[in-house]
Amino acid sequence: MKSTFEKMGGTYTLGADGIYYPNLVSTDEEPHYGKYGMMRKTYLKEYRPAMYSLYMLEDRLTEHLNLVDDEAQERMVILVRQMMERQGIAEELKARDQMAWVRAVNGIRNMAEEIVLNELIYR
């Protein structure tokens, strides 16, 4: 009769002492997530503890956080670029009036981040 561990695809290795030991190998990838991954982790811990526990039990938390962070970074770049094009914020404005350009770009980044947080982090 197979154990639950074996039914889930686990294997055992016979040790020198005659006891079978489970082959436990972490499939967790290296964490490379940044700001958005950490925000997602905090959100899951505080507001979605069941989902957080599931990711932990399935050894998929780091993979999930890496994916969310990468997706959020890509989305930020795309949104900022599109918003700058629509509002006509270009390098000529930067050359003419740096402070106006900084104000405009900071406003755009804040709007883009609000969208990313609502769409990817707090869902």
Short mmCIF file of C-alpha atoms in Angstrom, two decimals:
data_model
loop_
_atom_site.label_atom_id
_atom_site.label_comp_id
_atom_site.label_asym_id
_atom_site.label_seq_id
_atom_site.Cartn_x
_atom_site.Cartn_y
_atom_site.Cartn_z
CA MET A 1 0.00 0.00 0.00
CA LYS A 2 1.36 3.40 -1.01
CA SER A 3 1.67 6.24 1.46
CA THR A 4 0.07 9.60 0.81
CA PHE A 5 3.54 10.96 0.10
CA GLU A 6 4.07 8.35 -2.63
CA LYS A 7 0.63 8.98 -4.10
CA MET A 8 1.63 12.63 -4.50
CA GLY A 9 4.76 11.62 -6.42
CA GLY A 10 7.21 11.48 -3.52
CA THR A 11 9.98 8.91 -3.29
CA TYR A 12 12.06 7.38 -0.51
CA THR A 13 15.73 6.47 -0.18
CA LEU A 14 16.98 3.63 1.97
CA GLY A 15 19.42 4.95 4.54
CA ALA A 16 22.50 3.15 5.92
CA ASP A 17 20.56 2.43 9.11
CA GLY A 18 17.86 0.50 7.20
CA ILE A 19 15.24 3.24 7.49
CA TYR A 20 13.56 4.77 4.44
CA TYR A 21 13.83 8.57 4.31
CA PRO A 22 11.67 10.79 2.07
CA ASN A 23 13.46 12.60 -0.74
CA LEU A 24 12.60 16.17 0.11
CA VAL A 25 13.86 18.58 -2.52
CA SER A 26 12.72 22.18 -2.53
CA THR A 27 11.42 23.24 -5.90
CA ASP A 28 11.38 26.81 -4.71
CA GLU A 29 13.27 29.12 -7.02
CA GLU A 30 15.63 31.85 -5.91
CA PRO A 31 13.82 34.99 -4.78
CA HIS A 32 14.48 38.01 -6.96
CA TYR A 33 11.32 39.94 -6.25
CA GLY A 34 11.46 43.53 -5.16
CA LYS A 35 9.01 46.19 -4.05
CA TYR A 36 5.87 44.74 -5.65
CA GLY A 37 6.65 41.17 -4.60
CA MET A 38 7.10 42.28 -1.00
CA MET A 39 3.86 44.26 -1.14
CA ARG A 40 2.04 41.20 -2.48
CA LYS A 41 3.52 39.01 0.26
CA THR A 42 2.38 41.46 2.96
CA TYR A 43 -1.10 41.65 1.41
CA LEU A 44 -1.41 37.85 1.29
CA LYS A 45 -0.27 37.48 4.90
CA GLU A 46 -2.65 40.11 6.23
CA TYR A 47 -5.75 39.77 4.05
CA ARG A 48 -5.56 36.34 2.38
CA PRO A 49 -3.99 34.04 5.00
CA ALA A 50 -5.53 30.90 3.46
CA MET A 51 -4.02 31.68 0.05
CA TYR A 52 -0.69 32.55 1.69
CA SER A 53 -0.70 29.22 3.58
CA LEU A 54 -1.55 27.31 0.41
CA TYR A 55 1.35 28.89 -1.47
CA MET A 56 3.64 28.05 1.45
CA LEU A 57 2.45 24.43 1.68
CA GLU A 58 2.80 23.89 -2.05
CA ASP A 59 6.26 25.53 -1.99
CA ARG A 60 5.15 28.07 -4.61
CA LEU A 61 5.31 31.34 -2.67
CA THR A 62 8.63 32.58 -4.04
CA GLU A 63 7.65 31.59 -7.58
CA HIS A 64 4.38 33.51 -7.21
CA LEU A 65 6.06 36.60 -5.75
CA ASN A 66 8.73 36.60 -8.49
CA LEU A 67 6.02 36.36 -11.14
CA VAL A 68 3.89 39.15 -9.62
CA ASP A 69 6.92 41.43 -9.25
CA ASP A 70 8.08 40.86 -12.84
CA GLU A 71 4.57 41.42 -14.18
CA ALA A 72 4.14 44.60 -12.12
CA GLN A 73 7.48 46.01 -13.30
CA GLU A 74 6.61 45.33 -16.95
CA ARG A 75 3.15 46.84 -16.52
CA MET A 76 4.64 49.99 -14.93
CA VAL A 77 6.99 50.53 -17.86
CA ILE A 78 4.19 50.09 -20.39
CA LEU A 79 1.73 52.33 -18.54
CA VAL A 80 4.24 55.13 -17.95
CA ARG A 81 5.30 55.11 -21.61
CA GLN A 82 1.69 55.13 -22.85
CA MET A 83 0.61 57.88 -20.46
CA MET A 84 3.60 60.05 -21.38
CA GLU A 85 2.76 59.68 -25.08
CA ARG A 86 -0.93 60.54 -24.52
CA GLN A 87 -0.13 63.60 -22.41
CA GLY A 88 2.59 64.79 -24.79
CA ILE A 89 5.39 64.64 -22.23
CA ALA A 90 8.59 64.53 -24.28
CA GLU A 91 12.29 65.32 -24.01
CA GLU A 92 11.67 68.82 -25.38
CA LEU A 93 9.69 69.67 -22.23
CA LYS A 94 12.56 68.31 -20.15
CA ALA A 95 14.99 70.59 -21.99
CA ARG A 96 12.68 73.62 -21.66
CA ASP A 97 11.39 73.24 -18.11
CA GLN A 98 12.85 70.46 -16.01
CA MET A 99 10.60 71.02 -13.00
CA ALA A 100 7.43 70.82 -15.11
CA TRP A 101 8.74 67.61 -16.69
CA VAL A 102 9.53 66.10 -13.26
CA ARG A 103 6.07 67.06 -11.95
CA ALA A 104 4.38 65.52 -14.97
CA VAL A 105 6.41 62.29 -14.88
CA ASN A 106 5.94 61.87 -11.11
CA GLY A 107 2.19 62.31 -11.53
CA ILE A 108 2.16 59.74 -14.31
CA ARG A 109 4.20 57.27 -12.25
CA ASN A 110 1.82 57.68 -9.32
CA MET A 111 -1.21 57.04 -11.53
CA ALA A 112 0.45 54.01 -13.14
CA GLU A 113 1.41 52.59 -9.76
CA GLU A 114 -2.17 52.97 -8.49
CA ILE A 115 -3.37 50.93 -11.47
CA VAL A 116 -0.71 48.25 -10.93
CA LEU A 117 -1.47 47.96 -7.23
CA ASN A 118 -5.20 47.55 -7.85
CA GLU A 119 -4.82 45.13 -10.78
CA LEU A 120 -1.93 42.93 -9.61
CA ILE A 121 -1.05 43.37 -5.95
CA TYR A 122 -4.36 43.78 -4.13
CA ARG A 123 -6.46 41.16 -5.92
#
